[in-house]
JSON list of C-alpha atoms in Angstrom, two decimals:
[
{"chain": "A", "resi": 154, "resn": "MET", "atom": "CA", "xyz": [72.47, 144.80, 133.24]},
{"chain": "A", "resi": 155, "resn": "GLY", "atom": "CA", "xyz": [75.91, 147.10, 133.23]},
{"chain": "A", "resi": 156, "resn": "ASP", "atom": "CA", "xyz": [79.17, 146.04, 132.99]},
{"chain": "A", "resi": 157, "resn": "SER", "atom": "CA", "xyz": [80.57, 143.89, 135.93]},
{"chain": "A", "resi": 158, "resn": "MET", "atom": "CA", "xyz": [82.72, 146.95, 136.90]},
{"chain": "A", "resi": 159, "resn": "SER", "atom": "CA", "xyz": [80.16, 149.01, 137.84]},
{"chain": "A", "resi": 160, "resn": "GLU", "atom": "CA", "xyz": [78.02, 146.66, 139.71]},
{"chain": "A", "resi": 161, "resn": "ILE", "atom": "CA", "xyz": [78.17, 145.93, 143.43]},
{"chain": "A", "resi": 162, "resn": "ILE", "atom": "CA", "xyz": [78.84, 142.28, 143.43]},
{"chain": "A", "resi": 163, "resn": "GLU", "atom": "CA", "xyz": [76.87, 140.64, 146.47]},
{"chain": "A", "resi": 164, "resn": "GLY", "atom": "CA", "xyz": [79.15, 138.63, 148.28]},
{"chain": "A", "resi": 165, "resn": "SER", "atom": "CA", "xyz": [82.58, 140.08, 147.05]},
{"chain": "A", "resi": 166, "resn": "SER", "atom": "CA", "xyz": [84.76, 141.11, 149.16]},
{"chain": "A", "resi": 167, "resn": "VAL", "atom": "CA", "xyz": [88.65, 142.27, 149.51]},
{"chain": "A", "resi": 168, "resn": "THR", "atom": "CA", "xyz": [90.01, 139.78, 152.40]},
{"chain": "A", "resi": 169, "resn": "ILE", "atom": "CA", "xyz": [92.86, 141.23, 154.68]},
{"chain": "A", "resi": 170, "resn": "THR", "atom": "CA", "xyz": [95.38, 139.15, 152.84]},
{"chain": "A", "resi": 171, "resn": "GLU", "atom": "CA", "xyz": [94.70, 140.79, 149.46]},
{"chain": "A", "resi": 172, "resn": "ILE", "atom": "CA", "xyz": [94.35, 144.16, 151.35]},
{"chain": "A", "resi": 173, "resn": "MET", "atom": "CA", "xyz": [98.00, 143.78, 152.70]},
{"chain": "A", "resi": 174, "resn": "ASP", "atom": "CA", "xyz": [98.99, 143.43, 148.81]},
{"chain": "A", "resi": 175, "resn": "PHE", "atom": "CA", "xyz": [97.30, 147.02, 147.92]},
{"chain": "A", "resi": 176, "resn": "LEU", "atom": "CA", "xyz": [98.55, 149.09, 151.10]},
{"chain": "A", "resi": 177, "resn": "PRO", "atom": "CA", "xyz": [101.90, 149.31, 152.58]},
{"chain": "A", "resi": 178, "resn": "HIS", "atom": "CA", "xyz": [100.19, 149.94, 156.03]},
{"chain": "A", "resi": 179, "resn": "ARG", "atom": "CA", "xyz": [100.80, 147.27, 158.52]},
{"chain": "A", "resi": 180, "resn": "TYR", "atom": "CA", "xyz": [99.90, 146.34, 162.32]},
{"chain": "A", "resi": 181, "resn": "PRO", "atom": "CA", "xyz": [98.80, 148.57, 164.07]},
{"chain": "A", "resi": 182, "resn": "PHE", "atom": "CA", "xyz": [98.40, 151.07, 161.21]},
{"chain": "A", "resi": 183, "resn": "LEU", "atom": "CA", "xyz": [96.20, 148.83, 159.08]},
{"chain": "A", "resi": 184, "resn": "LEU", "atom": "CA", "xyz": [92.92, 149.98, 159.63]},
{"chain": "A", "resi": 185, "resn": "VAL", "atom": "CA", "xyz": [90.41, 148.17, 157.42]},
{"chain": "A", "resi": 186, "resn": "ASP", "atom": "CA", "xyz": [90.15, 144.24, 158.06]},
{"chain": "A", "resi": 187, "resn": "ARG", "atom": "CA", "xyz": [87.99, 143.72, 154.92]},
{"chain": "A", "resi": 188, "resn": "VAL", "atom": "CA", "xyz": [86.37, 145.25, 152.19]},
{"chain": "A", "resi": 189, "resn": "VAL", "atom": "CA", "xyz": [82.65, 143.76, 151.69]},
{"chain": "A", "resi": 190, "resn": "GLU", "atom": "CA", "xyz": [81.35, 146.05, 149.00]},
{"chain": "A", "resi": 191, "resn": "MET", "atom": "CA", "xyz": [82.88, 147.43, 145.99]},
{"chain": "A", "resi": 192, "resn": "ASN", "atom": "CA", "xyz": [81.06, 149.62, 142.70]},
{"chain": "A", "resi": 193, "resn": "GLY", "atom": "CA", "xyz": [84.48, 149.81, 140.89]},
{"chain": "A", "resi": 194, "resn": "GLU", "atom": "CA", "xyz": [85.95, 153.07, 142.26]},
{"chain": "A", "resi": 195, "resn": "GLN", "atom": "CA", "xyz": [82.78, 154.78, 142.84]},
{"chain": "A", "resi": 196, "resn": "SER", "atom": "CA", "xyz": [81.79, 153.29, 146.34]},
{"chain": "A", "resi": 197, "resn": "GLY", "atom": "CA", "xyz": [82.36, 150.67, 148.81]},
{"chain": "A", "resi": 198, "resn": "VAL", "atom": "CA", "xyz": [81.98, 149.33, 152.09]},
{"chain": "A", "resi": 199, "resn": "GLY", "atom": "CA", "xyz": [85.18, 148.13, 154.36]},
{"chain": "A", "resi": 200, "resn": "ILE", "atom": "CA", "xyz": [84.90, 146.81, 157.89]},
{"chain": "A", "resi": 201, "resn": "LYS", "atom": "CA", "xyz": [87.18, 147.66, 160.79]},
{"chain": "A", "resi": 202, "resn": "ASN", "atom": "CA", "xyz": [87.05, 145.49, 164.24]},
{"chain": "A", "resi": 203, "resn": "VAL", "atom": "CA", "xyz": [87.79, 147.46, 167.25]},
{"chain": "A", "resi": 204, "resn": "THR", "atom": "CA", "xyz": [89.64, 145.53, 169.64]},
{"chain": "A", "resi": 205, "resn": "ALA", "atom": "CA", "xyz": [90.56, 146.40, 173.36]},
{"chain": "A", "resi": 206, "resn": "SER", "atom": "CA", "xyz": [94.22, 145.28, 172.47]},
{"chain": "A", "resi": 207, "resn": "GLU", "atom": "CA", "xyz": [94.74, 147.97, 170.02]},
{"chain": "A", "resi": 208, "resn": "PRO", "atom": "CA", "xyz": [97.59, 150.12, 171.26]},
{"chain": "A", "resi": 209, "resn": "TRP", "atom": "CA", "xyz": [96.10, 153.62, 171.24]},
{"chain": "A", "resi": 210, "resn": "PHE", "atom": "CA", "xyz": [93.62, 152.76, 174.03]},
{"chain": "A", "resi": 211, "resn": "THR", "atom": "CA", "xyz": [96.34, 152.58, 176.59]},
{"chain": "A", "resi": 212, "resn": "GLY", "atom": "CA", "xyz": [96.48, 156.66, 176.41]},
{"chain": "A", "resi": 213, "resn": "HIS", "atom": "CA", "xyz": [93.25, 157.12, 174.52]},
{"chain": "A", "resi": 214, "resn": "PHE", "atom": "CA", "xyz": [91.88, 156.96, 177.22]},
{"chain": "A", "resi": 215, "resn": "PRO", "atom": "CA", "xyz": [92.75, 154.63, 179.89]},
{"chain": "A", "resi": 216, "resn": "GLU", "atom": "CA", "xyz": [89.77, 154.71, 181.99]},
{"chain": "A", "resi": 217, "resn": "ASN", "atom": "CA", "xyz": [87.37, 155.37, 179.09]},
{"chain": "A", "resi": 218, "resn": "PRO", "atom": "CA", "xyz": [88.79, 153.94, 175.79]},
{"chain": "A", "resi": 219, "resn": "VAL", "atom": "CA", "xyz": [87.67, 155.84, 172.85]},
{"chain": "A", "resi": 220, "resn": "PHE", "atom": "CA", "xyz": [89.17, 155.05, 169.26]},
{"chain": "A", "resi": 221, "resn": "PRO", "atom": "CA", "xyz": [91.07, 157.97, 167.89]},
{"chain": "A", "resi": 222, "resn": "GLY", "atom": "CA", "xyz": [89.28, 160.30, 165.29]},
{"chain": "A", "resi": 223, "resn": "VAL", "atom": "CA", "xyz": [92.14, 160.68, 163.28]},
{"chain": "A", "resi": 224, "resn": "LEU", "atom": "CA", "xyz": [92.48, 157.02, 162.69]},
{"chain": "A", "resi": 225, "resn": "ILE", "atom": "CA", "xyz": [88.61, 156.90, 161.88]},
{"chain": "A", "resi": 226, "resn": "ILE", "atom": "CA", "xyz": [89.37, 159.52, 159.29]},
{"chain": "A", "resi": 227, "resn": "GLU", "atom": "CA", "xyz": [92.59, 157.19, 158.27]},
{"chain": "A", "resi": 228, "resn": "ALA", "atom": "CA", "xyz": [90.38, 154.27, 157.83]},
{"chain": "A", "resi": 229, "resn": "ILE", "atom": "CA", "xyz": [88.16, 156.29, 155.38]},
{"chain": "A", "resi": 230, "resn": "ALA", "atom": "CA", "xyz": [91.47, 157.01, 153.15]},
{"chain": "A", "resi": 231, "resn": "GLN", "atom": "CA", "xyz": [92.31, 153.18, 153.26]},
{"chain": "A", "resi": 232, "resn": "VAL", "atom": "CA", "xyz": [89.03, 151.99, 152.02]},
{"chain": "A", "resi": 233, "resn": "SER", "atom": "CA", "xyz": [88.98, 154.74, 149.54]},
{"chain": "A", "resi": 234, "resn": "ALA", "atom": "CA", "xyz": [92.58, 153.65, 148.31]},
{"chain": "A", "resi": 235, "resn": "ILE", "atom": "CA", "xyz": [91.54, 149.84, 148.28]},
{"chain": "A", "resi": 236, "resn": "LEU", "atom": "CA", "xyz": [88.68, 150.52, 145.90]},
{"chain": "A", "resi": 237, "resn": "VAL", "atom": "CA", "xyz": [90.91, 152.76, 143.49]},
{"chain": "A", "resi": 238, "resn": "LEU", "atom": "CA", "xyz": [93.86, 150.29, 143.60]},
{"chain": "A", "resi": 239, "resn": "GLN", "atom": "CA", "xyz": [91.47, 147.18, 143.03]},
{"chain": "A", "resi": 240, "resn": "HIS", "atom": "CA", "xyz": [89.56, 149.01, 140.24]},
{"chain": "A", "resi": 241, "resn": "ALA", "atom": "CA", "xyz": [92.89, 149.55, 138.98]},
{"chain": "A", "resi": 242, "resn": "LYS", "atom": "CA", "xyz": [93.67, 145.93, 139.08]},
{"chain": "A", "resi": 243, "resn": "ASP", "atom": "CA", "xyz": [90.30, 144.99, 137.57]},
{"chain": "A", "resi": 244, "resn": "SER", "atom": "CA", "xyz": [90.88, 147.14, 134.58]},
{"chain": "A", "resi": 245, "resn": "GLY", "atom": "CA", "xyz": [93.93, 145.60, 133.63]},
{"chain": "A", "resi": 246, "resn": "ASN", "atom": "CA", "xyz": [95.78, 148.79, 134.70]},
{"chain": "A", "resi": 247, "resn": "PRO", "atom": "CA", "xyz": [97.43, 148.28, 137.64]},
{"chain": "A", "resi": 248, "resn": "ILE", "atom": "CA", "xyz": [99.01, 151.19, 139.51]},
{"chain": "A", "resi": 249, "resn": "GLU", "atom": "CA", "xyz": [102.60, 150.64, 140.29]},
{"chain": "A", "resi": 250, "resn": "THR", "atom": "CA", "xyz": [102.78, 152.83, 143.39]},
{"chain": "A", "resi": 251, "resn": "LYS", "atom": "CA", "xyz": [100.36, 152.19, 146.12]},
{"chain": "A", "resi": 252, "resn": "LEU", "atom": "CA", "xyz": [101.61, 155.42, 147.94]},
{"chain": "A", "resi": 253, "resn": "ILE", "atom": "CA", "xyz": [98.48, 157.75, 148.42]},
{"chain": "A", "resi": 254, "resn": "TYR", "atom": "CA", "xyz": [98.98, 160.81, 150.31]},
{"chain": "A", "resi": 255, "resn": "PHE", "atom": "CA", "xyz": [96.37, 162.73, 151.81]},
{"chain": "A", "resi": 256, "resn": "MET", "atom": "CA", "xyz": [95.91, 166.22, 150.02]},
{"chain": "A", "resi": 257, "resn": "THR", "atom": "CA", "xyz": [92.69, 167.82, 152.44]},
{"chain": "A", "resi": 258, "resn": "VAL", "atom": "CA", "xyz": [90.35, 166.68, 155.05]},
{"chain": "A", "resi": 259, "resn": "ASP", "atom": "CA", "xyz": [86.95, 168.55, 155.09]},
{"chain": "A", "resi": 260, "resn": "LYS", "atom": "CA", "xyz": [83.70, 168.65, 156.62]},
{"chain": "A", "resi": 261, "resn": "VAL", "atom": "CA", "xyz": [84.67, 166.12, 159.44]},
{"chain": "A", "resi": 262, "resn": "ARG", "atom": "CA", "xyz": [81.81, 165.58, 162.03]},
{"chain": "A", "resi": 263, "resn": "PHE", "atom": "CA", "xyz": [82.46, 163.11, 165.01]},
{"chain": "A", "resi": 264, "resn": "ARG", "atom": "CA", "xyz": [78.92, 162.29, 166.06]},
{"chain": "A", "resi": 265, "resn": "HIS", "atom": "CA", "xyz": [79.31, 159.19, 168.54]},
{"chain": "A", "resi": 266, "resn": "PRO", "atom": "CA", "xyz": [82.54, 157.85, 170.20]},
{"chain": "A", "resi": 267, "resn": "VAL", "atom": "CA", "xyz": [83.87, 154.52, 168.84]},
{"chain": "A", "resi": 268, "resn": "THR", "atom": "CA", "xyz": [84.96, 152.17, 171.79]},
{"chain": "A", "resi": 269, "resn": "PRO", "atom": "CA", "xyz": [86.44, 148.37, 171.91]},
{"chain": "A", "resi": 270, "resn": "GLY", "atom": "CA", "xyz": [83.73, 145.79, 170.96]},
{"chain": "A", "resi": 271, "resn": "ASP", "atom": "CA", "xyz": [82.40, 148.27, 168.05]},
{"chain": "A", "resi": 272, "resn": "GLN", "atom": "CA", "xyz": [82.36, 147.11, 164.33]},
{"chain": "A", "resi": 273, "resn": "MET", "atom": "CA", "xyz": [82.69, 149.84, 162.37]},
{"chain": "A", "resi": 274, "resn": "ARG", "atom": "CA", "xyz": [81.05, 150.02, 158.76]},
{"chain": "A", "resi": 275, "resn": "ILE", "atom": "CA", "xyz": [82.95, 152.28, 156.59]},
{"chain": "A", "resi": 276, "resn": "GLN", "atom": "CA", "xyz": [81.06, 153.42, 153.72]},
{"chain": "A", "resi": 277, "resn": "VAL", "atom": "CA", "xyz": [82.85, 155.59, 150.90]},
{"chain": "A", "resi": 278, "resn": "THR", "atom": "CA", "xyz": [81.54, 157.12, 147.78]},
{"chain": "A", "resi": 279, "resn": "GLN", "atom": "CA", "xyz": [83.80, 159.04, 145.22]},
{"chain": "A", "resi": 280, "resn": "ILE", "atom": "CA", "xyz": [83.18, 162.57, 144.64]},
{"chain": "A", "resi": 281, "resn": "ARG", "atom": "CA", "xyz": [85.14, 163.40, 141.99]},
{"chain": "A", "resi": 282, "resn": "ARG", "atom": "CA", "xyz": [88.49, 162.27, 140.30]},
{"chain": "A", "resi": 283, "resn": "ARG", "atom": "CA", "xyz": [91.03, 164.50, 138.49]},
{"chain": "A", "resi": 284, "resn": "GLY", "atom": "CA", "xyz": [93.89, 162.37, 137.12]},
{"chain": "A", "resi": 285, "resn": "MET", "atom": "CA", "xyz": [95.47, 160.63, 140.16]},
{"chain": "A", "resi": 286, "resn": "ALA", "atom": "CA", "xyz": [93.50, 162.99, 142.38]},
{"chain": "A", "resi": 287, "resn": "TYR", "atom": "CA", "xyz": [90.63, 161.51, 144.09]},
{"chain": "A", "resi": 288, "resn": "LYS", "atom": "CA", "xyz": [88.13, 163.09, 146.52]},
{"chain": "A", "resi": 289, "resn": "PHE", "atom": "CA", "xyz": [85.70, 160.72, 148.66]},
{"chain": "A", "resi": 290, "resn": "LYS", "atom": "CA", "xyz": [82.95, 161.23, 151.06]},
{"chain": "A", "resi": 291, "resn": "GLY", "atom": "CA", "xyz": [83.42, 158.67, 153.88]},
{"chain": "A", "resi": 292, "resn": "GLU", "atom": "CA", "xyz": [80.58, 157.82, 156.60]},
{"chain": "A", "resi": 293, "resn": "VAL", "atom": "CA", "xyz": [81.23, 155.39, 159.50]},
{"chain": "A", "resi": 294, "resn": "TYR", "atom": "CA", "xyz": [78.68, 153.66, 161.26]},
{"chain": "A", "resi": 295, "resn": "VAL", "atom": "CA", "xyz": [78.53, 151.06, 164.19]},
{"chain": "A", "resi": 296, "resn": "ASP", "atom": "CA", "xyz": [74.92, 148.96, 164.28]},
{"chain": "A", "resi": 297, "resn": "GLY", "atom": "CA", "xyz": [73.40, 151.35, 162.02]},
{"chain": "A", "resi": 298, "resn": "GLN", "atom": "CA", "xyz": [74.09, 154.26, 163.80]},
{"chain": "A", "resi": 299, "resn": "LEU", "atom": "CA", "xyz": [76.48, 157.13, 162.15]},
{"chain": "A", "resi": 300, "resn": "MET", "atom": "CA", "xyz": [79.40, 157.66, 164.22]},
{"chain": "A", "resi": 301, "resn": "ALA", "atom": "CA", "xyz": [81.73, 160.21, 161.95]},
{"chain": "A", "resi": 302, "resn": "GLU", "atom": "CA", "xyz": [81.65, 161.53, 158.58]},
{"chain": "A", "resi": 303, "resn": "GLY", "atom": "CA", "xyz": [84.25, 163.48, 156.35]},
{"chain": "A", "resi": 304, "resn": "GLU", "atom": "CA", "xyz": [85.92, 164.17, 153.19]},
{"chain": "A", "resi": 305, "resn": "ILE", "atom": "CA", "xyz": [89.17, 163.48, 151.97]},
{"chain": "A", "resi": 306, "resn": "MET", "atom": "CA", "xyz": [91.27, 164.31, 148.81]},
{"chain": "A", "resi": 307, "resn": "ALA", "atom": "CA", "xyz": [94.07, 161.79, 148.48]},
{"chain": "A", "resi": 308, "resn": "VAL", "atom": "CA", "xyz": [96.74, 161.69, 145.47]},
{"chain": "A", "resi": 309, "resn": "ASN", "atom": "CA", "xyz": [98.74, 158.50, 144.15]},
{"chain": "A", "resi": 310, "resn": "HIS", "atom": "CA", "xyz": [102.27, 159.45, 144.62]},
{"chain": "A", "resi": 311, "resn": "ASP", "atom": "CA", "xyz": [104.99, 158.51, 142.01]},
{"chain": "A", "resi": 312, "resn": "PRO", "atom": "CA", "xyz": [108.16, 158.88, 143.81]},
{"chain": "A", "resi": 313, "resn": "ASP", "atom": "CA", "xyz": [109.88, 158.49, 140.22]},
{"chain": "A", "resi": 314, "resn": "ALA", "atom": "CA", "xyz": [107.97, 161.88, 139.20]}
]
């Protein structure tokens, strides 16, 4: 067996309380309810339960609510950031700033609409890392069906730099 940092630990997860320790986002912009799988900073799976009471559905769209695509991409970024921050903490090198900013969004495809009542399974895989810049591929599934996919690049921002 490899070291524990590079294995997916069955049953391991990051709870919403721990997520709020990692990310500065809060309702309604905290878009991850739990991380259910982690393989260091290399890959992981987050869960987002989509509810009818979310504020975007009043305008997107009142008669046919659809979870906004830009928020699906944000959820991919948030799961990716949680992996990076949890891995740094587990490695004994916690990242002081939790401000991770988008650099690029590429190859995005929306395959099917996500609607209230759906549970998004957000799978992310690191493509590469250069310093504090990370590129991840994300795929979002509902009931095993691919709903959206794309690549994001983000950088950890040091406000003192």
